CSV table of C-alpha atoms in Angstrom, one decimal:
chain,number,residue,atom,x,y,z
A,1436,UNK,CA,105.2,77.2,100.8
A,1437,UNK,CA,104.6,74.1,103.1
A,1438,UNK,CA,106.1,71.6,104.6
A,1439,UNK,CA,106.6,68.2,102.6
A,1440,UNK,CA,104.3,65.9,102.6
A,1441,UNK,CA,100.4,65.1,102.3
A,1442,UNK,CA,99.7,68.5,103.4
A,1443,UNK,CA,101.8,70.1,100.5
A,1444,UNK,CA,99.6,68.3,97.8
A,1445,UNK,CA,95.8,68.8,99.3
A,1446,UNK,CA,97.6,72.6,99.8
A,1447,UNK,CA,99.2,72.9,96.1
A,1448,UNK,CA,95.5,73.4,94.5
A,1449,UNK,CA,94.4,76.2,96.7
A,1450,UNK,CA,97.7,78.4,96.5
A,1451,UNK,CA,97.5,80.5,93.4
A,1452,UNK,CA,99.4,83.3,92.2
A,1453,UNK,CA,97.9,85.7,89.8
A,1454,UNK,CA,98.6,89.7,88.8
A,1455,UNK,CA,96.9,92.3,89.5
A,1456,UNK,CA,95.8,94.9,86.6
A,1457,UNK,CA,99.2,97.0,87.6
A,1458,UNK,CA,101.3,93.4,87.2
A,1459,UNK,CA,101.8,93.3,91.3
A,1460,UNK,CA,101.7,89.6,92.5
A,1461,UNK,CA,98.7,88.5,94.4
A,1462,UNK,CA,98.4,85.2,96.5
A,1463,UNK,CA,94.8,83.7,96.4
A,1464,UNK,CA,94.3,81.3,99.1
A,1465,UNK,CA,91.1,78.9,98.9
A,1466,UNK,CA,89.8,75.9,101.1
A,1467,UNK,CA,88.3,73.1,100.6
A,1468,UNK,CA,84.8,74.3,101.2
A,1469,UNK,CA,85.1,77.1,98.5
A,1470,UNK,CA,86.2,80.3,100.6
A,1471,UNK,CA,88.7,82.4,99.7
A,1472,UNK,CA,91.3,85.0,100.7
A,1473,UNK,CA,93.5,87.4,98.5
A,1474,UNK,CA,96.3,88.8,99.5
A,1475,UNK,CA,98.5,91.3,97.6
A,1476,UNK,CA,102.4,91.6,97.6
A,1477,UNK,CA,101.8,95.6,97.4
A,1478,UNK,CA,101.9,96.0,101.5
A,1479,UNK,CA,101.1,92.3,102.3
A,1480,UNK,CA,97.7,93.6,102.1
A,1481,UNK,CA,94.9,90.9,102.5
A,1482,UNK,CA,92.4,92.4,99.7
A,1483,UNK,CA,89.6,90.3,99.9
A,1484,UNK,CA,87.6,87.4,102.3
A,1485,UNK,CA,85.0,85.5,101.3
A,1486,UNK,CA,82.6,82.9,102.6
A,1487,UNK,CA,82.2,79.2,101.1
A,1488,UNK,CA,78.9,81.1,99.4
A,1489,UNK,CA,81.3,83.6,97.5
A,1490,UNK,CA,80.1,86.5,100.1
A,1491,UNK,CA,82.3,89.5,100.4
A,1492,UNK,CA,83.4,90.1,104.1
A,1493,UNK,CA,85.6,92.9,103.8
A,1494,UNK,CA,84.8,96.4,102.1
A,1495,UNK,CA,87.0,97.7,99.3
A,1496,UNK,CA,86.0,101.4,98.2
A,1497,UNK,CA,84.5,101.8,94.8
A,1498,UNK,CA,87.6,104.7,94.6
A,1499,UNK,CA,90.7,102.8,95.5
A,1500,UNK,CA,93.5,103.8,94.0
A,1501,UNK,CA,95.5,100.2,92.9
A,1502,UNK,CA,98.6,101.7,91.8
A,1503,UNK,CA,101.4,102.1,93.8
A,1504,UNK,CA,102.7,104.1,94.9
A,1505,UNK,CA,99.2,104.5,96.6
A,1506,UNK,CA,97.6,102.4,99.8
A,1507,UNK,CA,94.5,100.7,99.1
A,1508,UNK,CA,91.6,101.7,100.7
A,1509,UNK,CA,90.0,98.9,101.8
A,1510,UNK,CA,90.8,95.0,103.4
A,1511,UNK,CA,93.3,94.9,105.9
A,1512,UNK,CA,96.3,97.6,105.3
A,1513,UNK,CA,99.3,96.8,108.0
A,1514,UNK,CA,100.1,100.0,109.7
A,1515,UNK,CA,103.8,99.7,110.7
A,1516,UNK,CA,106.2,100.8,112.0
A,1517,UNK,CA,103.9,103.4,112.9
A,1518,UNK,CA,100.3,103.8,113.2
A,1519,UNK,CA,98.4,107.1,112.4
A,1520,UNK,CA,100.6,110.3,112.4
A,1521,UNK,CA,102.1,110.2,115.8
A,1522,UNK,CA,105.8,110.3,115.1
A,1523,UNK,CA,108.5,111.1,112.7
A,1524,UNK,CA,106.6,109.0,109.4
A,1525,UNK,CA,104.6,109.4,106.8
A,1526,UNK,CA,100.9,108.2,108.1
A,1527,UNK,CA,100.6,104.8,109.4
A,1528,UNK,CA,104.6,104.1,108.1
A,1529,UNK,CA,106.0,102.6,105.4
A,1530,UNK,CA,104.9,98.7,105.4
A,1531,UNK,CA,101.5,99.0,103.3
A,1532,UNK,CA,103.6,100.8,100.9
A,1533,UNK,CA,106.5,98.2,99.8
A,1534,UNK,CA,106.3,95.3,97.9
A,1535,UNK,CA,106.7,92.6,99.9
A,1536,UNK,CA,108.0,88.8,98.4
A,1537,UNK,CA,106.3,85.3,99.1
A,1538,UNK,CA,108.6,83.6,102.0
A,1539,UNK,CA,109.8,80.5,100.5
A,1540,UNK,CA,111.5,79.1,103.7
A,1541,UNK,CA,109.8,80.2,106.6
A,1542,UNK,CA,111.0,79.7,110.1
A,1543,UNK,CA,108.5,77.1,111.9
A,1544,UNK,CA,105.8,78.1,113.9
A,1545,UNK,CA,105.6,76.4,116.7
A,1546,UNK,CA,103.6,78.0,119.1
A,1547,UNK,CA,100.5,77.9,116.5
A,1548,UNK,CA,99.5,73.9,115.2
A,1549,UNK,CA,99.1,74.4,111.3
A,1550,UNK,CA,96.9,71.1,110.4
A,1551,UNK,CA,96.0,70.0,107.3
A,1552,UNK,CA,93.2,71.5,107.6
A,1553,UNK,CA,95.0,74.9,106.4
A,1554,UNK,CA,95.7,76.6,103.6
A,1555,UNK,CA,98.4,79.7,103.8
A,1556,UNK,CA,100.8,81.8,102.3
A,1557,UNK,CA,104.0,83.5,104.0
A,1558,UNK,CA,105.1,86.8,103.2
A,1559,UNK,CA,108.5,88.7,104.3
A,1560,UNK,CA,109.2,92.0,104.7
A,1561,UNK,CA,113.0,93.7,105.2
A,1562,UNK,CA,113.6,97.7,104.6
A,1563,UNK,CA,115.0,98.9,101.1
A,1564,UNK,CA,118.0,101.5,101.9
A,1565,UNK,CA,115.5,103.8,101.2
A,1566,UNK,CA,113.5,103.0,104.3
A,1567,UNK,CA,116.4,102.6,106.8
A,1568,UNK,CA,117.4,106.6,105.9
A,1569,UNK,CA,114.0,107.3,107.2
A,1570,UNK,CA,113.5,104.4,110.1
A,1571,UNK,CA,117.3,103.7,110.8
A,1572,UNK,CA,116.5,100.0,112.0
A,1573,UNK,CA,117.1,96.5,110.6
A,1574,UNK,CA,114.1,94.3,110.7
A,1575,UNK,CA,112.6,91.1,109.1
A,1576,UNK,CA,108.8,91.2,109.1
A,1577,UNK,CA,107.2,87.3,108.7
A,1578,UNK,CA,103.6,87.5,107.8
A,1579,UNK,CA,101.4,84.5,107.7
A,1580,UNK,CA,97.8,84.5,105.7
A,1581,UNK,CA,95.9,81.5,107.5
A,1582,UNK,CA,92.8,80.2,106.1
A,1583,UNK,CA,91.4,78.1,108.3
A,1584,UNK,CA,88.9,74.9,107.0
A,1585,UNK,CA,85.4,76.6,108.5
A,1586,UNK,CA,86.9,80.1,106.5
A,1587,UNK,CA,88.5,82.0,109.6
A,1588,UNK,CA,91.2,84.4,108.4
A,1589,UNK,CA,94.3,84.2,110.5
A,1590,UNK,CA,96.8,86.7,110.2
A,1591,UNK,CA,100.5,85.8,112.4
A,1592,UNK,CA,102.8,88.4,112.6
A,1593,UNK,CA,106.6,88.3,113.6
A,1594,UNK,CA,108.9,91.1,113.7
A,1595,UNK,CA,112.4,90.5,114.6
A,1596,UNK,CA,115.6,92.9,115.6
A,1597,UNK,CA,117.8,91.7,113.1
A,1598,UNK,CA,120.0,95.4,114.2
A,1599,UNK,CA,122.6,96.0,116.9
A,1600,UNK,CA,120.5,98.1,118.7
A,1601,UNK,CA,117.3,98.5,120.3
A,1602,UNK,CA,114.0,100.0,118.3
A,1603,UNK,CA,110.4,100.6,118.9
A,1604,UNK,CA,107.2,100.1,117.0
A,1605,UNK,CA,103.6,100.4,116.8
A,1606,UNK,CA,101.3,98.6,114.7
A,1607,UNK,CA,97.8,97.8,113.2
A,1608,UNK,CA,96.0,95.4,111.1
A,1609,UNK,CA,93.4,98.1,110.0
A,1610,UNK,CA,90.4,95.7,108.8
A,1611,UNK,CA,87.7,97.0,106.8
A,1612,UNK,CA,84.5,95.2,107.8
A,1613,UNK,CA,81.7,95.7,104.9
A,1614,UNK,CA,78.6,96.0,106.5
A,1615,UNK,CA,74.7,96.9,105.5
A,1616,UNK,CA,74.7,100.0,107.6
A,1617,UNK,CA,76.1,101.6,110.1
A,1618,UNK,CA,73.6,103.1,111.9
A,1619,UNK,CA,72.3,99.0,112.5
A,1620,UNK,CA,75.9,98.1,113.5
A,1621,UNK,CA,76.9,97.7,117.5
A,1622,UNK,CA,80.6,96.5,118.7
A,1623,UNK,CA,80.5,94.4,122.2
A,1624,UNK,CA,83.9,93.7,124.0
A,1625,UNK,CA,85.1,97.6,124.2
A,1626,UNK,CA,82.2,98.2,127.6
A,1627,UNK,CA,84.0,100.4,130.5
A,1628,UNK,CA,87.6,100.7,128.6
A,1629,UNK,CA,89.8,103.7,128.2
A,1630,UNK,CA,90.2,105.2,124.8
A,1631,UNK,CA,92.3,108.2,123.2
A,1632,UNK,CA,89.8,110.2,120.6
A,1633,UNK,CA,91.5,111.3,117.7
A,1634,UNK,CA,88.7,114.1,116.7
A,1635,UNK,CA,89.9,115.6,120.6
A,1636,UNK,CA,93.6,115.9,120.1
A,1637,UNK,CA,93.8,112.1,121.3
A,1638,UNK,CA,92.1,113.1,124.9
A,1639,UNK,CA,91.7,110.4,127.1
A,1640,UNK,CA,87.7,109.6,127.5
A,1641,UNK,CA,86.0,106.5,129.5
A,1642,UNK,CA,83.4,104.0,127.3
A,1643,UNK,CA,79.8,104.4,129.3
A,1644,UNK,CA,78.1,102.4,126.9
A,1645,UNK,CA,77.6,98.6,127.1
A,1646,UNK,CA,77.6,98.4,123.1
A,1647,UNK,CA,79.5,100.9,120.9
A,1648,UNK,CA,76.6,102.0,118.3
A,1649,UNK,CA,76.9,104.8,115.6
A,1650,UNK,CA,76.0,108.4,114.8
A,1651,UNK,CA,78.5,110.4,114.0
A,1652,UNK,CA,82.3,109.7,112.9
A,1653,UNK,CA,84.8,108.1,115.5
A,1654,UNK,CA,87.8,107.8,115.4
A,1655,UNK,CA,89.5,105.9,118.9
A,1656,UNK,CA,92.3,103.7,120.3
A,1657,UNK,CA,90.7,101.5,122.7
A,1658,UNK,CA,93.6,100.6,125.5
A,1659,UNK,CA,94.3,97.0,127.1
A,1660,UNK,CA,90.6,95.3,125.8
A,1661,UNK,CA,90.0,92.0,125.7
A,1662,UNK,CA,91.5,89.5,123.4
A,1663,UNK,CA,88.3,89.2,121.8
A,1664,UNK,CA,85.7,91.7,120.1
A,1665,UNK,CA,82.0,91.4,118.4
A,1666,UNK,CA,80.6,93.5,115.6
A,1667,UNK,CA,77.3,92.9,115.4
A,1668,UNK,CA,75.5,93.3,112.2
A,1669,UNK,CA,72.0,93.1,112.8
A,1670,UNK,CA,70.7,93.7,109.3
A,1671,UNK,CA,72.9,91.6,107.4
A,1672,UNK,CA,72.1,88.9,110.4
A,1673,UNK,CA,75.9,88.2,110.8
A,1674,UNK,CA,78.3,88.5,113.9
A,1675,UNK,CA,82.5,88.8,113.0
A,1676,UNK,CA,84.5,88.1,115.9
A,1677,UNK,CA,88.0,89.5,116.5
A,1678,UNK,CA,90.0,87.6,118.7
A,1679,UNK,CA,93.8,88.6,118.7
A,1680,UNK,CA,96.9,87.8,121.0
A,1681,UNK,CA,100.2,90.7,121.3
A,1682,UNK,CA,97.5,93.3,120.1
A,1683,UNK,CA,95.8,94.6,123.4
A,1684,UNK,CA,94.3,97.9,121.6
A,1685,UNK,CA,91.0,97.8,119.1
A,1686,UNK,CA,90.9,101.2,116.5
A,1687,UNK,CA,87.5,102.0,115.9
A,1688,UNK,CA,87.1,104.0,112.8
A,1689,UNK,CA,84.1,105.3,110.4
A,1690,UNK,CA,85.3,108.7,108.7
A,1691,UNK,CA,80.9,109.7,108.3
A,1692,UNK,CA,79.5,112.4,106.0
A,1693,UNK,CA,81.9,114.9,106.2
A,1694,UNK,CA,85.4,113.8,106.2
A,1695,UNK,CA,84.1,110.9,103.8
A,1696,UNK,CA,83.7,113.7,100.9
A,1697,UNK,CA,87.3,114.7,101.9
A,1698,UNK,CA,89.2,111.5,100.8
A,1699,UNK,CA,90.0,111.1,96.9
A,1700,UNK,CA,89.6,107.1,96.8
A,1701,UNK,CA,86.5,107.2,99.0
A,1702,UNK,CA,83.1,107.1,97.6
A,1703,UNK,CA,81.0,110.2,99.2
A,1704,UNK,CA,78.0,107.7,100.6
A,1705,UNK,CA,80.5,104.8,101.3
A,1706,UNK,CA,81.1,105.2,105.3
A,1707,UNK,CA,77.5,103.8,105.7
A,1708,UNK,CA,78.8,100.2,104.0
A,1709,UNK,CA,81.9,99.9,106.4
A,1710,UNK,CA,83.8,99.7,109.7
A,1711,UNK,CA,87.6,99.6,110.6
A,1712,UNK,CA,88.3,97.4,113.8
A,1713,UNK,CA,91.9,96.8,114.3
A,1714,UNK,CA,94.2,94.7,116.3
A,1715,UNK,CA,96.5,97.0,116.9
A,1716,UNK,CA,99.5,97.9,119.9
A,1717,UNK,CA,99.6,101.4,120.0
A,1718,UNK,CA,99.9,103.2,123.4
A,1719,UNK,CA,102.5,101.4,124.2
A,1720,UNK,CA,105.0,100.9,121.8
A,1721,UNK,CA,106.8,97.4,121.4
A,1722,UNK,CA,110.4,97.6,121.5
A,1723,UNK,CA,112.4,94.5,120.4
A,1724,UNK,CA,116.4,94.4,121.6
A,1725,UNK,CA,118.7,92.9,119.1
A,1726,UNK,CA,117.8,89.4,118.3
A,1727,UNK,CA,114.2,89.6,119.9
A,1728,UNK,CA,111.1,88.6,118.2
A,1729,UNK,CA,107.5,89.8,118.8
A,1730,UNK,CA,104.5,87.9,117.6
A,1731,UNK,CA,100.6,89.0,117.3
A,1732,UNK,CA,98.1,87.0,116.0
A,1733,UNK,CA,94.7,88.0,114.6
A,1734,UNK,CA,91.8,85.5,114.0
A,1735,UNK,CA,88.6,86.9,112.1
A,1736,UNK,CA,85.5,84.9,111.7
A,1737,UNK,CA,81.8,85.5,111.0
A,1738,UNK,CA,78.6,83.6,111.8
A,1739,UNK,CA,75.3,84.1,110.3
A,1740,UNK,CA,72.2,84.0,112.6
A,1741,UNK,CA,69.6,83.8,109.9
């Protein structure tokens, strides 16, 4: 899990891993101040994020289905190799639908410095010979669950051509931010961007606004933003901040009234306790040659102003 060392011991008591009511492994991280992450083997999903006072950060619905073969609605679902329904796969691919296994000998990260300080778990994903009739590529899919000592959740992704020939991808850590309500929610960083709506046939539209606010459902790929991104959440008095690297698009999802009554494992009233913001790289697919390695890197933090 780590390295040798001081770092394994003070690590050792905040690595645990526990079942799930359906017997899938989960990875419960936890740092020395008292927060906590959960992350499940069933699509590497991060399931829940929680401050040093035991407060919920991510929204789970009431409805979600925990039994695979179903995704989870709710934390942060990995859409890959695919995101949404634009090409050949099932929606958002196949990766939040595997079991993945805890990566006991990890390749080092060097370009990241993992102190003490943290507290992680490594996952791995490679395709079954059931997914490479449907995505004919050979890939190995590193996943690091960060837990920084002030509670930031990191999340490093590396995806490697392990094939003989070139492939492309698209992807999205498609986090569910729980919120009081989203009519008192604005998101700063996305002011003057490009998007493609999904409710217009993915039409290409401007942001005029300085502050995206709420009203009505959305549903958009913000293009090339900034490597960081603010929801603010004025009644709850708290800020989360985004801040990614190798994921220049931001999703921007709340399903509203209508389509909300739509979806099985959503509760009817729930879109007013939530918001997806993503990392994502969408528009323009990655493609990896044979041997190459692509990393992104999503950091989530939250401070209260009152």
């Amino acid at each position: 899990m780590n390295r040798s060392g001081t770092a394994d011991l003070r690590a050792a008591t905040a690595f645990e891993v526990t079942k799930d009511r359906n017997g899938v492994d989960q990875v419960v991280l936890r740092n020395r101040r008292g927060a906590s992450a959960r992350v499940s083997l069933y699509g590497g999903q991060v399931l829940s994020w929680r401050t040093d006072q035991g407060e919920e950060l991510l929204f789970t619905s009431s409805k979600a289905i925990f039994k695979p073969p179903n995704p989870v609605r709710g934390g942060i679902p990995i859409c890959f190799p695919q995101f949404g329904n634009c090409g050949s796969l099932e929606q958002h691919g196949f990766a939040r639908k595997k079991i993945w296994v805890i990566d006991q000998n990890p390749p080092p990260f060097l370009q990241h410095n993992d102190s003490n300080d943290k507290v992680y778990t490594d996952l791995l994903l490679k395709p079954s010979e059931e997914d490479l009739k449907i995505w004919p590529h050979s890939f190995e899919f590193r996943l690091r669950v960060c837990l920084t000592v002030e509670g930031n959740l990191t999340m490093i992704s590396r995806i490697r051509n392990i094939n003989c020939k070139p492939f492309s991808f698209s992807i999205a850590f498609h986090t569910y931010f729980s919120i009081s309500d989203i009519s008192e929610v604005r998101v700063e960083g996305l002011e003057t961007l490009d998007y493609l709506d999904n409710l217009f046939q993915r039409e290409r539209f401007t942001e005029q606004g300085d502050a995206l606010t709420f009203e009505s459902e959305v549903d958009r790929v913000y293009l090339s933003s900034s490597d960081v991104i603010a929801v603010f959440d004025h009644e709850q008095k708290r800020t989360f901040t985004i801040r990614k690297e190798g994921l220049p698009d931001v999703v921007v999802w709340n399903p509203w009234e209508k389509k909300s009554k739509s979806m099985v494992d959503f509760g009817d009233e729930e879109y007013k306790q939530m918001l997806c913001v993503d990392g994502a790289a969408i528009e323009k697919q990655i493609t990896l040659k044979p041997g190459e390695e692509w990393t992104g890197r999503l950091e989530l933090s939250v401070v209260h102003s009152g």
